Amino acid sequence: MYPPATSVLPCSAGIGLRAPHYREVLGTLPKLGWVEAHSENFFGGGAPLHTLLAVRQHYAVSLHGVGMGLASPDPLNEDHLAALKQLCDVVQPARVSEHLCWNTVNGDVINDLLPFPHTHAALAHVASRIDHVQAVLGRQLLVENLSSYLSFTSSEMSEGEFLAELVRRTGCGILFDVENLYVNVRNLGVDEDEFIRAIPAHAVGEYHLAGFSVRDGCLVDTHDHPVYDAVWTLYEKVLRHIGPRPTLIEWDGNIPALPVLMAEADKAQQRMEACCVL
Amino acid sequence: MYSDSSLEPNQSLPLQGRGNVVVLNSKFKMNALHDELAEFSHAIIKGVPSSLGFVASPHYSADIGLEVYSNNYRGNLQDALAGAYPVIEQLVGADFFRQLARGFISLHGSCSASLFDYGAELGDFLEHDEPARALPYLPDVAKLEWACHRAYFATDVEPLNLARLSQVSADEYANIFLKVHPACYIVRSPFPIVALWQAHQPQGSFEINLASGGEIALISRQRDVVNVREITPDEAYWLRAVIHGKNLGMATVSTLETFPTFDLQNTLLLFASLGIWTDFTLGETS
């Protein structure tokens, strides 16, 4: 009914597809490597899904979840997972990803991506939930490193070690958000080289890039600016160590005109190609 | 005549959040993780600077980090409200809307990971919010907007092919049970809420007489377009009977008792043209 464009992400730069650009993208079909959409925006079908399925006929699509709460202490919400499964069945996305974070405790939901202590107990908890999600979806999940404004003193390992162990235990992949790493370097003193070394290169399926803002000395992952030079530099370093992967420009606040977003994607594309030449 | 104001979905609003959950690993000792995150969550939701001993940054105080999370929490919910209630925001202005949103958020936490589920109770909140009561039509406009919001995200169902209805023999007409699209809602108000809503759409007209009487709004969706239109009291009465499970015969007889001039054929076709029918069955009882 909806012939898919392709079922794999091309190793090129794509953009996060947001509502203000739906009409223009479908009307002009610009040259985009691929697009990523937030899974929850399409749960239950409805009007937005019409658009996504139309987009899907022209571009490879990655579905990026912001609400699964893989590390939440509350039981995994099976209704949420079933909605994601249903969406995947219809859209047949090239990739499905979630964040390494939590959002629900004692029934209270915080609609944000929240950090947690990287303990062995949390590792077993998150791994068992990833196992379950992958079993239900019948596919590999990419898990994204988080941008954080605080770290937990009870952590027993770094986020990089935590992710590597998740890969080993569950076979999940990694969505490496380069801007999130940069935010954590600046906010929390994370060692970027240690993080990159910890990440198993074979597991990395996608990169994300975005722009942050600064409040009281804290870098906030607002996705409302162009990618900063320091993040481009870090991206180049990551490309050298891990290699090129499908790379996404995310822009969620003060969303610019489509050509601005595409120009950012071009910058990523050039860096990927330069990395391949070297 | 329409002194009541009510949202009448043909199916109950989706339950928010929680629902059907399973414990994946009950043996697992999660107490420490749970306790720290519960305390962390409390600090974020309440927005009170609390000295949590277990979170830190080497570059700024933990309070600054907590404040960022608190601001994100409230900002995301506020954006969700503004997204669902653009007409209310226009009616009261951005500053007043922010103030309303703050009050609402302090009373209503989120219980769904989807922000599109947040804000269902704003209409009821506006009925009791002292500053907002100066604009008595606000609650009903909010209910209309929430119905539009739910209609936009309602499950897709193909509309009924009317050729199928034409195959029903005339003596069976009374026994037709029509199924109504999940994006169909009725909102009634003692105020001209459809005119108010339309005035705040692009190319809307601002000539509204608030004393012009009540209106009944029918909200529906065709593919990706949500429609809002005024329907007459007899049309609403009849549609409500159909939604509540009456067959065509029963719905029409009871409507004619109250509205002797009710026109069944035109009403059926009007609703068909709005994509409200999705299917039908035949029988004397539903």
Short mmCIF file of N, CA and C in Angstrom, two decimals, chain B residues 180-285:
data_model
loop_
_atom_site.label_atom_id
_atom_site.label_comp_id
_atom_site.label_asym_id
_atom_site.label_seq_id
_atom_site.Cartn_x
_atom_site.Cartn_y
_atom_site.Cartn_z
N VAL B 180 -19.74 5.34 13.90
CA VAL B 180 -19.28 6.73 13.79
C VAL B 180 -17.76 6.78 13.90
N HIS B 181 -17.15 7.63 13.10
CA HIS B 181 -15.69 7.77 13.07
C HIS B 181 -15.15 8.18 14.45
N PRO B 182 -14.01 7.61 14.87
CA PRO B 182 -13.47 7.97 16.20
C PRO B 182 -13.04 9.43 16.32
N ALA B 183 -12.94 10.14 15.21
CA ALA B 183 -12.57 11.57 15.29
C ALA B 183 -13.80 12.47 15.40
N CYS B 184 -14.97 11.88 15.65
CA CYS B 184 -16.21 12.69 15.68
C CYS B 184 -16.55 13.09 17.13
N TYR B 185 -16.72 14.37 17.35
CA TYR B 185 -17.09 14.88 18.67
C TYR B 185 -18.18 15.93 18.53
N ILE B 186 -19.00 16.04 19.57
CA ILE B 186 -20.00 17.12 19.62
C ILE B 186 -19.70 17.95 20.86
N VAL B 187 -19.64 19.26 20.72
CA VAL B 187 -19.47 20.15 21.88
C VAL B 187 -20.58 21.19 21.81
N ARG B 188 -21.33 21.32 22.87
CA ARG B 188 -22.41 22.32 22.86
C ARG B 188 -22.14 23.39 23.90
N SER B 189 -22.65 24.58 23.62
CA SER B 189 -22.32 25.70 24.49
C SER B 189 -23.42 26.75 24.43
N PRO B 190 -23.64 27.50 25.51
CA PRO B 190 -24.56 28.63 25.44
C PRO B 190 -23.95 29.83 24.71
N PHE B 191 -22.72 29.69 24.25
CA PHE B 191 -22.03 30.77 23.53
C PHE B 191 -21.78 30.36 22.07
N PRO B 192 -21.57 31.35 21.21
CA PRO B 192 -21.32 31.02 19.79
C PRO B 192 -19.89 30.52 19.59
N ILE B 193 -19.62 29.30 20.08
CA ILE B 193 -18.22 28.82 20.11
C ILE B 193 -17.68 28.53 18.71
N VAL B 194 -18.55 28.14 17.79
CA VAL B 194 -18.04 27.87 16.44
C VAL B 194 -17.58 29.17 15.80
N ALA B 195 -18.40 30.23 15.96
CA ALA B 195 -18.00 31.53 15.41
C ALA B 195 -16.72 32.03 16.07
N LEU B 196 -16.63 31.86 17.38
CA LEU B 196 -15.41 32.28 18.10
C LEU B 196 -14.19 31.53 17.59
N TRP B 197 -14.35 30.23 17.42
CA TRP B 197 -13.23 29.41 16.96
C TRP B 197 -12.84 29.81 15.54
N GLN B 198 -13.85 29.97 14.67
CA GLN B 198 -13.55 30.30 13.27
C GLN B 198 -12.90 31.67 13.15
N ALA B 199 -13.27 32.58 14.03
CA ALA B 199 -12.69 33.93 13.98
C ALA B 199 -11.19 33.89 14.22
N HIS B 200 -10.73 32.86 14.90
CA HIS B 200 -9.31 32.79 15.22
C HIS B 200 -8.55 31.81 14.34
N GLN B 201 -9.18 31.44 13.23
CA GLN B 201 -8.47 30.67 12.21
C GLN B 201 -7.95 31.66 11.15
N PRO B 202 -6.97 31.22 10.34
CA PRO B 202 -6.53 32.11 9.26
C PRO B 202 -7.74 32.52 8.40
N GLN B 203 -7.80 33.76 8.02
CA GLN B 203 -8.91 34.33 7.24
C GLN B 203 -10.23 34.34 8.01
N GLY B 204 -10.15 34.26 9.34
CA GLY B 204 -11.38 34.30 10.12
C GLY B 204 -11.98 35.70 10.18
N SER B 205 -13.28 35.76 10.41
CA SER B 205 -13.94 37.05 10.54
C SER B 205 -14.09 37.36 12.03
N PHE B 206 -13.87 38.61 12.39
CA PHE B 206 -13.90 38.97 13.81
C PHE B 206 -15.23 39.58 14.23
N GLU B 207 -16.23 39.50 13.35
CA GLU B 207 -17.53 40.05 13.73
C GLU B 207 -18.33 38.99 14.48
N ILE B 208 -18.24 39.05 15.79
CA ILE B 208 -18.94 38.06 16.60
C ILE B 208 -19.85 38.77 17.59
N ASN B 209 -21.07 38.32 17.67
CA ASN B 209 -21.99 38.83 18.67
C ASN B 209 -22.14 37.76 19.75
N LEU B 210 -21.51 38.03 20.91
CA LEU B 210 -21.52 37.02 21.97
C LEU B 210 -22.93 36.73 22.47
N ALA B 211 -23.84 37.71 22.22
CA ALA B 211 -25.22 37.51 22.68
C ALA B 211 -26.06 36.78 21.63
N SER B 212 -25.40 36.28 20.58
CA SER B 212 -26.17 35.69 19.49
C SER B 212 -26.70 34.30 19.83
N GLY B 213 -26.37 33.80 20.99
CA GLY B 213 -26.94 32.52 21.41
C GLY B 213 -25.97 31.38 21.31
N GLY B 214 -26.41 30.22 21.78
CA GLY B 214 -25.53 29.07 21.84
C GLY B 214 -25.34 28.41 20.49
N GLU B 215 -24.28 27.62 20.43
CA GLU B 215 -24.01 26.86 19.21
C GLU B 215 -23.60 25.44 19.59
N ILE B 216 -23.89 24.53 18.68
CA ILE B 216 -23.42 23.15 18.85
C ILE B 216 -22.37 22.91 17.78
N ALA B 217 -21.19 22.50 18.21
CA ALA B 217 -20.09 22.27 17.27
C ALA B 217 -19.98 20.78 16.98
N LEU B 218 -19.82 20.46 15.71
CA LEU B 218 -19.50 19.10 15.32
C LEU B 218 -18.05 19.10 14.83
N ILE B 219 -17.24 18.23 15.43
CA ILE B 219 -15.83 18.14 15.05
C ILE B 219 -15.65 16.79 14.34
N SER B 220 -15.00 16.82 13.21
CA SER B 220 -14.78 15.58 12.47
C SER B 220 -13.46 15.70 11.71
N ARG B 221 -13.03 14.61 11.10
CA ARG B 221 -11.78 14.68 10.34
C ARG B 221 -11.91 13.87 9.06
N GLN B 222 -11.43 14.44 7.98
CA GLN B 222 -11.33 13.70 6.72
C GLN B 222 -9.86 13.66 6.34
N ARG B 223 -9.34 12.46 6.23
CA ARG B 223 -7.90 12.26 6.04
C ARG B 223 -7.13 13.09 7.07
N ASP B 224 -6.38 14.12 6.65
CA ASP B 224 -5.61 14.84 7.67
C ASP B 224 -6.20 16.22 7.98
N VAL B 225 -7.45 16.46 7.61
CA VAL B 225 -8.04 17.78 7.87
C VAL B 225 -9.17 17.67 8.91
N VAL B 226 -9.05 18.45 9.98
CA VAL B 226 -10.09 18.49 11.01
C VAL B 226 -11.11 19.56 10.62
N ASN B 227 -12.39 19.19 10.63
CA ASN B 227 -13.45 20.14 10.30
C ASN B 227 -14.23 20.50 11.57
N VAL B 228 -14.58 21.78 11.66
CA VAL B 228 -15.46 22.24 12.74
C VAL B 228 -16.63 22.93 12.09
N ARG B 229 -17.85 22.51 12.40
CA ARG B 229 -19.00 23.23 11.85
C ARG B 229 -20.14 23.22 12.85
N GLU B 230 -21.02 24.20 12.68
CA GLU B 230 -22.16 24.25 13.57
C GLU B 230 -23.22 23.29 13.05
N ILE B 231 -23.83 22.55 13.95
CA ILE B 231 -24.98 21.74 13.54
C ILE B 231 -26.20 22.18 14.34
N THR B 232 -27.37 21.83 13.83
CA THR B 232 -28.62 22.29 14.44
C THR B 232 -28.98 21.35 15.60
N PRO B 233 -29.85 21.83 16.49
CA PRO B 233 -30.21 21.00 17.64
C PRO B 233 -30.79 19.64 17.25
N ASP B 234 -31.60 19.59 16.19
CA ASP B 234 -32.17 18.28 15.83
C ASP B 234 -31.10 17.35 15.26
N GLU B 235 -30.18 17.91 14.48
CA GLU B 235 -29.08 17.08 13.95
C GLU B 235 -28.23 16.52 15.10
N ALA B 236 -27.96 17.37 16.09
CA ALA B 236 -27.15 16.94 17.23
C ALA B 236 -27.89 15.88 18.03
N TYR B 237 -29.16 16.10 18.23
CA TYR B 237 -29.98 15.16 19.01
C TYR B 237 -29.95 13.78 18.36
N TRP B 238 -30.14 13.78 17.04
CA TRP B 238 -30.19 12.52 16.30
C TRP B 238 -28.83 11.83 16.29
N LEU B 239 -27.76 12.62 16.03
CA LEU B 239 -26.41 12.04 15.98
C LEU B 239 -26.04 11.45 17.34
N ARG B 240 -26.43 12.15 18.38
CA ARG B 240 -26.13 11.64 19.71
C ARG B 240 -26.83 10.30 19.95
N ALA B 241 -28.07 10.19 19.48
CA ALA B 241 -28.80 8.92 19.63
C ALA B 241 -28.07 7.81 18.87
N VAL B 242 -27.58 8.12 17.66
CA VAL B 242 -26.85 7.12 16.87
C VAL B 242 -25.56 6.73 17.58
N ILE B 243 -24.85 7.74 18.07
CA ILE B 243 -23.59 7.47 18.79
C ILE B 243 -23.85 6.58 19.99
N HIS B 244 -24.99 6.80 20.64
CA HIS B 244 -25.30 6.02 21.85
C HIS B 244 -25.91 4.67 21.52
N GLY B 245 -25.89 4.27 20.25
CA GLY B 245 -26.22 2.89 19.92
C GLY B 245 -27.65 2.65 19.45
N LYS B 246 -28.36 3.72 19.11
CA LYS B 246 -29.72 3.51 18.59
C LYS B 246 -29.65 3.24 17.08
N ASN B 247 -30.54 2.36 16.61
CA ASN B 247 -30.57 2.16 15.16
C ASN B 247 -31.30 3.34 14.50
N LEU B 248 -31.29 3.36 13.18
CA LEU B 248 -31.84 4.53 12.47
C LEU B 248 -33.30 4.77 12.84
N GLY B 249 -34.06 3.69 12.95
CA GLY B 249 -35.48 3.82 13.28
C GLY B 249 -35.67 4.45 14.65
N MET B 250 -35.00 3.90 15.65
CA MET B 250 -35.17 4.40 17.02
C MET B 250 -34.66 5.83 17.15
N ALA B 251 -33.49 6.10 16.54
CA ALA B 251 -32.92 7.45 16.64
C ALA B 251 -33.84 8.47 15.99
N THR B 252 -34.42 8.10 14.86
CA THR B 252 -35.24 9.05 14.12
C THR B 252 -36.58 9.28 14.82
N VAL B 253 -37.19 8.21 15.32
CA VAL B 253 -38.47 8.37 16.03
C VAL B 253 -38.29 9.27 17.24
N SER B 254 -37.23 9.02 18.01
CA SER B 254 -37.06 9.83 19.22
C SER B 254 -36.72 11.28 18.86
N THR B 255 -36.01 11.49 17.76
CA THR B 255 -35.70 12.87 17.36
C THR B 255 -36.97 13.59 16.90
N LEU B 256 -37.80 12.88 16.15
CA LEU B 256 -39.03 13.51 15.63
C LEU B 256 -39.99 13.88 16.76
N GLU B 257 -39.93 13.14 17.86
CA GLU B 257 -40.80 13.48 18.99
C GLU B 257 -40.46 14.86 19.53
N THR B 258 -39.18 15.20 19.52
CA THR B 258 -38.76 16.51 20.04
C THR B 258 -38.69 17.56 18.94
N PHE B 259 -38.30 17.10 17.73
CA PHE B 259 -38.12 18.04 16.60
C PHE B 259 -38.94 17.53 15.42
N PRO B 260 -40.22 17.92 15.34
CA PRO B 260 -41.10 17.35 14.32
C PRO B 260 -40.65 17.65 12.89
N THR B 261 -39.82 18.67 12.68
CA THR B 261 -39.41 18.98 11.31
C THR B 261 -38.07 18.35 10.93
N PHE B 262 -37.55 17.48 11.75
CA PHE B 262 -36.25 16.85 11.49
C PHE B 262 -36.24 16.17 10.11
N ASP B 263 -35.16 16.41 9.36
CA ASP B 263 -35.05 15.89 7.99
C ASP B 263 -33.98 14.79 7.98
N LEU B 264 -34.39 13.56 7.99
CA LEU B 264 -33.45 12.45 8.11
C LEU B 264 -32.49 12.37 6.92
N GLN B 265 -33.07 12.47 5.72
CA GLN B 265 -32.24 12.24 4.54
C GLN B 265 -31.10 13.26 4.44
N ASN B 266 -31.45 14.53 4.61
CA ASN B 266 -30.41 15.56 4.51
C ASN B 266 -29.38 15.43 5.62
N THR B 267 -29.82 15.05 6.80
CA THR B 267 -28.89 14.90 7.92
C THR B 267 -27.92 13.74 7.64
N LEU B 268 -28.47 12.64 7.17
CA LEU B 268 -27.62 11.48 6.83
C LEU B 268 -26.55 11.86 5.81
N LEU B 269 -27.00 12.60 4.78
CA LEU B 269 -26.06 12.95 3.71
C LEU B 269 -25.04 13.97 4.19
N LEU B 270 -25.50 14.92 5.02
CA LEU B 270 -24.56 15.91 5.56
C LEU B 270 -23.44 15.20 6.32
N PHE B 271 -23.81 14.28 7.19
CA PHE B 271 -22.79 13.61 7.99
C PHE B 271 -21.92 12.69 7.12
N ALA B 272 -22.54 12.12 6.10
CA ALA B 272 -21.75 11.29 5.17
C ALA B 272 -20.72 12.16 4.46
N SER B 273 -21.13 13.38 4.10
CA SER B 273 -20.20 14.25 3.37
C SER B 273 -19.03 14.68 4.26
N LEU B 274 -19.23 14.58 5.58
CA LEU B 274 -18.15 14.93 6.51
C LEU B 274 -17.32 13.70 6.89
N GLY B 275 -17.64 12.57 6.30
CA GLY B 275 -16.86 11.36 6.58
C GLY B 275 -17.11 10.77 7.95
N ILE B 276 -18.30 11.01 8.49
CA ILE B 276 -18.58 10.57 9.86
C ILE B 276 -18.95 9.10 9.94
N TRP B 277 -19.50 8.56 8.87
CA TRP B 277 -19.89 7.14 8.91
C TRP B 277 -18.71 6.27 8.45
N THR B 278 -18.50 5.20 9.19
CA THR B 278 -17.40 4.31 8.80
C THR B 278 -17.89 2.92 8.44
N ASP B 279 -19.05 2.56 8.95
CA ASP B 279 -19.53 1.20 8.71
C ASP B 279 -20.98 1.13 9.19
N PHE B 280 -21.65 0.01 8.93
CA PHE B 280 -22.98 -0.19 9.51
C PHE B 280 -23.25 -1.67 9.66
N THR B 281 -24.20 -1.96 10.53
CA THR B 281 -24.69 -3.33 10.66
C THR B 281 -26.20 -3.27 10.64
N LEU B 282 -26.84 -4.40 10.47
CA LEU B 282 -28.30 -4.46 10.46
C LEU B 282 -28.77 -5.26 11.66
N GLY B 283 -29.83 -4.78 12.30
CA GLY B 283 -30.38 -5.53 13.42
C GLY B 283 -31.37 -4.68 14.17
N GLU B 284 -32.13 -5.32 15.05
CA GLU B 284 -33.12 -4.55 15.81
C GLU B 284 -32.53 -3.98 17.08
N THR B 285 -31.49 -4.65 17.59
CA THR B 285 -30.81 -4.11 18.76
C THR B 285 -29.32 -4.11 18.47
#
